[in-house]
CSV table of C-alpha atoms in Angstrom, one decimal:
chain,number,residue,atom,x,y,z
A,1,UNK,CA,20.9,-12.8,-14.4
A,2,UNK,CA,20.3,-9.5,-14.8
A,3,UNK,CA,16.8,-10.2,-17.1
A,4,UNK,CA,14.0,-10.6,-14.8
A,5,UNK,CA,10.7,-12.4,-15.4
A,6,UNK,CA,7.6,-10.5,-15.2
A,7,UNK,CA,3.6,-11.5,-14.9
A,8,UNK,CA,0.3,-9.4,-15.4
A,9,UNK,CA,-2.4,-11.1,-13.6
A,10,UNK,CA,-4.6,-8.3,-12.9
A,11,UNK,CA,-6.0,-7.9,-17.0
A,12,UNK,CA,-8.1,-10.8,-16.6
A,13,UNK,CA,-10.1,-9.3,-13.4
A,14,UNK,CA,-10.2,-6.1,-15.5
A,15,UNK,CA,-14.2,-6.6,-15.9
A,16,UNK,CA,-14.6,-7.2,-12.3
A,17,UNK,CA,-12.4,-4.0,-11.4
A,18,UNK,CA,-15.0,-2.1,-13.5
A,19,UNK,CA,-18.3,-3.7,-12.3
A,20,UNK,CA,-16.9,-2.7,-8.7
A,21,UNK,CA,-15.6,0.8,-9.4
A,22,UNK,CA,-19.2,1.6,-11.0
A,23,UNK,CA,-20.7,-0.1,-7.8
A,24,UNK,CA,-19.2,1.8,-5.5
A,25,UNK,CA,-20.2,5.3,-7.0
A,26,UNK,CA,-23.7,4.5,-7.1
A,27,UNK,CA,-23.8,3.2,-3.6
A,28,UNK,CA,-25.9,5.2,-1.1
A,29,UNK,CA,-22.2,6.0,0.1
A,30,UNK,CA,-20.1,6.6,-3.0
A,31,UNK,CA,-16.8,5.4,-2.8
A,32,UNK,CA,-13.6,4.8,-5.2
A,33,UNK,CA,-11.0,2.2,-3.6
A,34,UNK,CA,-7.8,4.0,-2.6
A,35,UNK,CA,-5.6,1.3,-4.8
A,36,UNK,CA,-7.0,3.0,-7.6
A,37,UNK,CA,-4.6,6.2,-6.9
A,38,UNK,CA,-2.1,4.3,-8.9
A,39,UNK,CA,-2.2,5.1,-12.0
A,40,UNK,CA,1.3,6.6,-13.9
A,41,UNK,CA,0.2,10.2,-12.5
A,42,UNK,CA,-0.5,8.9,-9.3
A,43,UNK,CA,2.5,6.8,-8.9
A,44,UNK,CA,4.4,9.9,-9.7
A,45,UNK,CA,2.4,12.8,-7.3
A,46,UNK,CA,2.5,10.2,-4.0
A,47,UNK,CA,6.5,10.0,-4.8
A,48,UNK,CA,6.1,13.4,-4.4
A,49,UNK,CA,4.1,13.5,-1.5
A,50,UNK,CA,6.5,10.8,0.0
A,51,UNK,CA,9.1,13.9,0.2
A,52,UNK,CA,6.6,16.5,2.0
A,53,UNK,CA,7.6,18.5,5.1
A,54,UNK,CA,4.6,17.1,6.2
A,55,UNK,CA,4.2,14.0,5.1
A,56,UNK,CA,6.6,12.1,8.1
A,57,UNK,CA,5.9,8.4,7.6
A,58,UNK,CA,8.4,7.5,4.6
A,59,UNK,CA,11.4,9.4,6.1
A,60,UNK,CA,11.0,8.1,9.6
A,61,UNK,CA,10.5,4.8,8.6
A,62,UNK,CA,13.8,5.5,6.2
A,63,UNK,CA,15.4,6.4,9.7
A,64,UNK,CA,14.4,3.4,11.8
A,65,UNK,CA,15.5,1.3,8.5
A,66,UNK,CA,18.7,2.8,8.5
A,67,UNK,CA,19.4,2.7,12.5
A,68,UNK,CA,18.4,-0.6,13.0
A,69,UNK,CA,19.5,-2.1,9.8
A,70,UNK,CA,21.9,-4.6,11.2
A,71,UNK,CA,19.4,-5.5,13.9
A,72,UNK,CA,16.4,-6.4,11.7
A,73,UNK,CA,18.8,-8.2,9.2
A,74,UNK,CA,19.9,-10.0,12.3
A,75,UNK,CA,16.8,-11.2,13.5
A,76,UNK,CA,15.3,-12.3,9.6
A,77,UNK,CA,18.6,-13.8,8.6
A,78,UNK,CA,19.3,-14.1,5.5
A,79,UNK,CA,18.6,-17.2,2.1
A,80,UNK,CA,15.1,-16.3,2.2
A,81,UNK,CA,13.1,-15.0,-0.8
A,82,UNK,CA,12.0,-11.7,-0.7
A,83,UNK,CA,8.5,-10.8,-1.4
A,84,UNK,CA,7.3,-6.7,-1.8
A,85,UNK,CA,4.3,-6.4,-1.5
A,86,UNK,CA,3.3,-2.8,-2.8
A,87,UNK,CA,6.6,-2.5,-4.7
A,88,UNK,CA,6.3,0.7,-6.0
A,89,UNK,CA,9.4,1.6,-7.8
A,90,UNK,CA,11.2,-1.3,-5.2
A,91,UNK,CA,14.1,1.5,-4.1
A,92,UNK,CA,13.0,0.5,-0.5
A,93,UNK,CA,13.6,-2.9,-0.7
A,94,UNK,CA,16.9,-2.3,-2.8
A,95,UNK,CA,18.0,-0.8,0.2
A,96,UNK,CA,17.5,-4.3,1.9
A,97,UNK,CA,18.8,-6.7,-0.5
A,98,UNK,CA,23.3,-6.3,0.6
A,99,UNK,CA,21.9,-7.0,4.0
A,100,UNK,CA,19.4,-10.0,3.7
A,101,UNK,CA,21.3,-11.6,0.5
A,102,UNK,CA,17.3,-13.0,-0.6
A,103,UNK,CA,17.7,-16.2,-3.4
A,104,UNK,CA,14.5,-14.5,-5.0
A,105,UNK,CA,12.9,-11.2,-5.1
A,106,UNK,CA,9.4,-10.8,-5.3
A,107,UNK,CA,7.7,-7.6,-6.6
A,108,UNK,CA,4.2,-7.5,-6.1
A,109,UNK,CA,2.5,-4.1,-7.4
A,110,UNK,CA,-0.9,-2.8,-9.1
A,111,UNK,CA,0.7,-0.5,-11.1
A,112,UNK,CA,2.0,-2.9,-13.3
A,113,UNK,CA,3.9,0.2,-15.9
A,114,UNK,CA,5.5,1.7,-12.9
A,115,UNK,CA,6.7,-1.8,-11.6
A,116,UNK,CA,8.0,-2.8,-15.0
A,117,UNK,CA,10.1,0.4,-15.2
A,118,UNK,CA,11.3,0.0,-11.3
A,119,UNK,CA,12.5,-4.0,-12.8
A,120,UNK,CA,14.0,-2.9,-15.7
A,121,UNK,CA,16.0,-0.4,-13.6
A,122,UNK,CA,16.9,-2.4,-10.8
A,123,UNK,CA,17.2,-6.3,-12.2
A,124,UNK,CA,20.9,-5.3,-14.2
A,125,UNK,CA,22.2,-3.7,-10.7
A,126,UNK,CA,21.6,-7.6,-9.2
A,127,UNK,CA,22.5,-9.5,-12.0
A,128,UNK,CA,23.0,-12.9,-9.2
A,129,UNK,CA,19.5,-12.1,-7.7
A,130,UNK,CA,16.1,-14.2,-9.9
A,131,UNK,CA,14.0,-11.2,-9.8
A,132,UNK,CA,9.6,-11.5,-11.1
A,133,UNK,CA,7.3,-9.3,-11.3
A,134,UNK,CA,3.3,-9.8,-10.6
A,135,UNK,CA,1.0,-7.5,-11.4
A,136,UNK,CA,-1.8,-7.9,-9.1
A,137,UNK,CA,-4.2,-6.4,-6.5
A,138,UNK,CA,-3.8,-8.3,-3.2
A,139,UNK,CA,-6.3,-6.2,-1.7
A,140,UNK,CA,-8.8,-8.8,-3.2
A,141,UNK,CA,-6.9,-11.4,-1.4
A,142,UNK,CA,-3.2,-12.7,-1.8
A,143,UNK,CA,-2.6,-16.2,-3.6
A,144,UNK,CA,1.3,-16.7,-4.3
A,145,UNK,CA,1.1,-20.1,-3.2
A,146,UNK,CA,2.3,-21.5,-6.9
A,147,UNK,CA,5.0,-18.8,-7.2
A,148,UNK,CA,6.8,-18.9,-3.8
A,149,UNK,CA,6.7,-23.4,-3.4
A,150,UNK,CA,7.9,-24.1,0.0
A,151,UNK,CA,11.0,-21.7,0.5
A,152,UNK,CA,11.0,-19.7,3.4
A,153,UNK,CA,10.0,-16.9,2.6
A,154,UNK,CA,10.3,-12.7,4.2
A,155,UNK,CA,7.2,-10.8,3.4
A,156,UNK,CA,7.7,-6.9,3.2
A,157,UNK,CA,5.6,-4.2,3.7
A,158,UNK,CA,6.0,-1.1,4.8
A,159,UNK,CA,5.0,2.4,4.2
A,160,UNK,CA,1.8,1.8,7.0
A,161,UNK,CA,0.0,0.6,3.7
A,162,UNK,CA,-1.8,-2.1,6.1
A,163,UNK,CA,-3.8,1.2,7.6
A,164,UNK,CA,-5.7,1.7,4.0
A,165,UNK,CA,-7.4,-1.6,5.4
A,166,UNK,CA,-10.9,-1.7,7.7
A,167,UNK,CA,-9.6,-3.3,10.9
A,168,UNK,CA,-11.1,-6.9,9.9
A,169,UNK,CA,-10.2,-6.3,6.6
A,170,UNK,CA,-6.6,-5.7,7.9
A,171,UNK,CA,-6.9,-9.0,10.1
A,172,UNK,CA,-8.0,-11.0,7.1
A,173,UNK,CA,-5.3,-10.0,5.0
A,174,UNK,CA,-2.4,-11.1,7.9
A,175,UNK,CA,-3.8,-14.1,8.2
A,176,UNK,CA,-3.4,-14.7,4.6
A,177,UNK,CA,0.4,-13.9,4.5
A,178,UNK,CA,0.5,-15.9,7.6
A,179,UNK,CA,-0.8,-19.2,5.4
A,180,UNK,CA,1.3,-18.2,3.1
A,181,UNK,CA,4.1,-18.4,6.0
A,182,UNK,CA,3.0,-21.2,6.9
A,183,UNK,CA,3.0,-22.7,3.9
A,184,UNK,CA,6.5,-21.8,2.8
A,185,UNK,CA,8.9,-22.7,6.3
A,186,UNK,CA,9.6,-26.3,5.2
A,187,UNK,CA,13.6,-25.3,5.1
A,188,UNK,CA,13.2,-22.4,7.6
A,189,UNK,CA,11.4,-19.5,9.6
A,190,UNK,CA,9.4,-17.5,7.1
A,191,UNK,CA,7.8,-13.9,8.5
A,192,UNK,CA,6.4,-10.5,7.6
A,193,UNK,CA,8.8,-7.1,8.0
A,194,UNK,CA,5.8,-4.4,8.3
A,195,UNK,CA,5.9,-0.4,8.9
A,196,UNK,CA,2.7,0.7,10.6
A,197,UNK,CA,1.6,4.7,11.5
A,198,UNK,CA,1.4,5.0,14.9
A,199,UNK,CA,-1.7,7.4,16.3
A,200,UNK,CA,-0.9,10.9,17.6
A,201,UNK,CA,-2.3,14.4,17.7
A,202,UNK,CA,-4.5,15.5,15.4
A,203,UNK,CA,-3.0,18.4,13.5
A,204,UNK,CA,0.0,16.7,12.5
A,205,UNK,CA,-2.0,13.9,11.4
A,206,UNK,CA,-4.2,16.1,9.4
A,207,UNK,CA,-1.3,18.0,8.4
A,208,UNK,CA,0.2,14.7,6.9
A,209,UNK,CA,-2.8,14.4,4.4
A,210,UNK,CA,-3.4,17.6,3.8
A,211,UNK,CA,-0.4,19.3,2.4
A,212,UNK,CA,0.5,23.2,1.8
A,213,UNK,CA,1.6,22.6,-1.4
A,214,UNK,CA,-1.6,20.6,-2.4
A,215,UNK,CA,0.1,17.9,-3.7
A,216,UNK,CA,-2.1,15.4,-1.9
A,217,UNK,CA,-5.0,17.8,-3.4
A,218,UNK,CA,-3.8,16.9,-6.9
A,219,UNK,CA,-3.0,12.9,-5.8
A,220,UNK,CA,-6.9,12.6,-4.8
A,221,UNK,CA,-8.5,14.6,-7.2
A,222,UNK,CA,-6.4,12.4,-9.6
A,223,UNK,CA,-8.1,9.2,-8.8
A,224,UNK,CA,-10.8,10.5,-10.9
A,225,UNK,CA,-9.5,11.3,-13.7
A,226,UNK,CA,-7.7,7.4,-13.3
A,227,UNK,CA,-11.6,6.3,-12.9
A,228,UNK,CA,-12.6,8.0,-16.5
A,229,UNK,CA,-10.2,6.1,-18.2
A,230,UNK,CA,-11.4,3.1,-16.5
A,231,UNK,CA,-15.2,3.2,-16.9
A,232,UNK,CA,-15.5,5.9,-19.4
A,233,UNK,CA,-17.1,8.2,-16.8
A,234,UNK,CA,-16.9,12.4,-17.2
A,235,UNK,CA,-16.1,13.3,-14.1
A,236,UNK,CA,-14.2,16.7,-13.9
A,237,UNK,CA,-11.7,16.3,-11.4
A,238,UNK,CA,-11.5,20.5,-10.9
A,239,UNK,CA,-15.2,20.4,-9.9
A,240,UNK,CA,-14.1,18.0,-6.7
A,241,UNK,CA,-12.4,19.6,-3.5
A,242,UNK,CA,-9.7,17.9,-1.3
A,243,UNK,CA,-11.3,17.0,2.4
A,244,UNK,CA,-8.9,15.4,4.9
A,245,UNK,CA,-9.2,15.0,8.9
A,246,UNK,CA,-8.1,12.7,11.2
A,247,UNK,CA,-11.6,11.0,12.9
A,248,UNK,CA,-10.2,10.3,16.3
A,249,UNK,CA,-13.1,8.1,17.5
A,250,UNK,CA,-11.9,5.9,15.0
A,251,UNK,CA,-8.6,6.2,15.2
A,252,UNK,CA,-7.9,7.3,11.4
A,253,UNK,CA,-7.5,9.8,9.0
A,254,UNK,CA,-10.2,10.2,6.2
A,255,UNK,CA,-9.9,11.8,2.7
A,256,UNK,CA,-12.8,12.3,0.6
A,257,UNK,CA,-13.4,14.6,-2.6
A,258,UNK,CA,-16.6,16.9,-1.9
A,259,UNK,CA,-18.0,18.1,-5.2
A,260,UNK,CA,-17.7,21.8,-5.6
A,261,UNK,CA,-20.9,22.4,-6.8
A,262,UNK,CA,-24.2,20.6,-8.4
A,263,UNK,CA,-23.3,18.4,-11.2
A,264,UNK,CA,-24.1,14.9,-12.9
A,265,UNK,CA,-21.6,12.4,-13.9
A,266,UNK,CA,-22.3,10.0,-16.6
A,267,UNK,CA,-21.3,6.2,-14.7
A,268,UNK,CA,-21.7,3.0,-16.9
A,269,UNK,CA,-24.7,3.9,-19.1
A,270,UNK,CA,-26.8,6.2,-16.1
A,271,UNK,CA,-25.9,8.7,-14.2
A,272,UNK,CA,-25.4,10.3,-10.9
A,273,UNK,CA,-26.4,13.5,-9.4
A,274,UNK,CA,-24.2,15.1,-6.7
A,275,UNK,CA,-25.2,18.0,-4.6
A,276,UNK,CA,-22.6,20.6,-3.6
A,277,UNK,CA,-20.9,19.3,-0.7
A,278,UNK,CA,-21.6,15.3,-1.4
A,279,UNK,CA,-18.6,13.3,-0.7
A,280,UNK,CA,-16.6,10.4,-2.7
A,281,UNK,CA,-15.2,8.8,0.1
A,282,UNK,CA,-11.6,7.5,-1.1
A,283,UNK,CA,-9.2,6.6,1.7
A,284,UNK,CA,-9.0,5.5,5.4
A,285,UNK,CA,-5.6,5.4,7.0
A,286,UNK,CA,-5.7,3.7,10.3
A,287,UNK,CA,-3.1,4.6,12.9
A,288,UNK,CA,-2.0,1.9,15.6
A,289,UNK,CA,-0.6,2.4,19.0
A,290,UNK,CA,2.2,-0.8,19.2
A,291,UNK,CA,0.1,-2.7,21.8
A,292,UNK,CA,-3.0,-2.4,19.2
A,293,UNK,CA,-1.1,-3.6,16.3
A,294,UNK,CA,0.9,-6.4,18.1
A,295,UNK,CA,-2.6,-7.7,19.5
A,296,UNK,CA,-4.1,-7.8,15.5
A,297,UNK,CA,-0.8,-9.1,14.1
A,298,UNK,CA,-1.4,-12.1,16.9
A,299,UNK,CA,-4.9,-12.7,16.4
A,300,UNK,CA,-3.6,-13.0,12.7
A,301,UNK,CA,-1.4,-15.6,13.6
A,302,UNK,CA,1.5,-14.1,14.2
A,303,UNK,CA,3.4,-15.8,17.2
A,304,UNK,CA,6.8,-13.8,17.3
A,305,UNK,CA,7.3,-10.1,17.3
A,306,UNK,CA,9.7,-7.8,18.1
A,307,UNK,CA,9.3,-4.1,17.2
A,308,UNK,CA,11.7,-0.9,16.5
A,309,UNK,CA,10.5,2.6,16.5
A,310,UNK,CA,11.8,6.0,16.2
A,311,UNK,CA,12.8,8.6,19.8
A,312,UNK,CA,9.6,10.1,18.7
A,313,UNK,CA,7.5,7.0,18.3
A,314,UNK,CA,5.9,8.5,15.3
A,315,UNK,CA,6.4,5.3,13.4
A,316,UNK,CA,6.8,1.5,13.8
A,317,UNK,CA,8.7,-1.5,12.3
A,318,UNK,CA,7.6,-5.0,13.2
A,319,UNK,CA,8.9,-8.5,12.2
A,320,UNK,CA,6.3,-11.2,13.0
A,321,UNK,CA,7.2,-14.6,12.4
């Protein structure tokens, strides 16, 4: 079976998407969600980013994938589907699939192009496996029910995507794959296999979002060019600087583009007016210490949890079941 079946589900909120974008730059506070990064050029500079000196998450969370392989795959077992959420071009849950044999693989993503190019390349290598794709934005909330049936089912996400969520944001979205849990362990155990940034000091932190190179410079300032095609705005991404710091209070890092000078951007039949130095906030990334994020993943409804991290404890793994 190496053909795989493949849904877009996100076209018919496309209307939605754009009464929201246009909302969110003319609130008091302007802001651009940080799914909408993904476009083809985004997809391609945060694979980039992925491979920074700086940017540590993705190859420590490689490492503690790779160390404790056998012990992860030992505590999910295997006959479950497999669902990625945030699939990207799937090459880190291919690295799972010999291990946890799935009967179904999942691919959730709302970069629907990029998905269907990471399927096409990967569905012929696993010709056994039933393979879908959804495009969708789960950020909105997650509703698989009618996909997944009552199969147990292994939920997947790593990367620390989890910390682009406000912390009761965060919490609501567990509880939903915990439903969905629920809802699909009539033949078995079903659970959640998460990686999740884990706080430290500041600089490397910054450093992590904030690049030499200025790749992450170009991945922001990208979002607005992604938001142009979207509402037909004219916003000139050059005319919008990179701004990234970890806000210890809060336990995050912020990025936000700070417009470079006075301009006015045409936004859905008016306008808006941005004084040098006004920000776009575009992404939070919150960081948990294990205790924190074991204590949210309970009050999610999460009963079981076991955790692996790396000698540095720069980065965490967590089943929940």
């Amino acid at each position: 079976m190496s053909d795989y079946r493949f849904f877009d589900r996100l076209r018919a909120d496309a209307a939605a998407e754009r009464r929201a974008i246009v909302a969110g730059l003319l609130a008091n506070t302007p802001a651009i969600a940080p799914k909408h990064f993904y476009d083809s050029v985004g997809c391609a500079l945060f694979g980039a980013i992925c491979e920074l000196p700086e940017y540590y998450p993705t190859r420590t969370e490689r490492a503690i994938f790779v160390e404790h392989r056998e012990e992860i795959a030992e505590a999910i077992g295997s006959g479950r589907q497999f669902v990625d959420l945030g699939a990207g071009d799937c090459c880190k849950a291919q690295g799972w699939l010999p291990f946890l044999a799935p009967t179904r693989y999942i691919a959730v993503d709302i970069a629907g192009d990029a998905l269907a190019r990471a399927l096409a390349r990967m569905a012929p290598e696993f010709p056994e496996l039933e393979v879908t794709g959804i495009v969708a934005d789960f950020t909105r909330g997650l509703d698989l029910r009618n996909d997944l049936g009552d199969a147990p089912t292994m939920f997947f996400y790593p990367g620390s995507s989890i910390g682009n969520f406000l912390p009761g944001e965060a919490r609501r979205f567990l509880s939903d794959i915990q439903l969905h849990c629920i809802a699909s362990e009539a033949s078995g155990r079903s659970g959640l296999l998460i990686g999740v940034d884990t706080k430290k000091e500041s600089r490397r932190l910054t450093a992590a979002y904030d690049d030499a190179l200025g790749v992450t410079a170009a991945f922001n300032r990208n979002m607005l060019r992604h938001v142009n095609d979207i509402i037909a705005s004219n916003f000139d991404p050059a005319a919008f600087a990179h701004v990234a710091f970890y806000n210890e209070r809060q336990g995050r890092v912020e990025m936000h583009l700070a417009a470079r000078a006075p301009q006015v951007v045409r936004i859905d039949g008016t306008s808006r007016t941005f004084a040098t130095g006004d920000l776009i906030h575009t992404e939070y990334s919150y960081k948990y210490t294990p205790a924190e994020f074991t204590t949210l993943l309970q009050e999610a409804g999460f009963a079981c949890v076991r955790c692996w991290q790396d000698p540095a404890r720069d980065f965490a793994v967590y089943w929940a079941t």
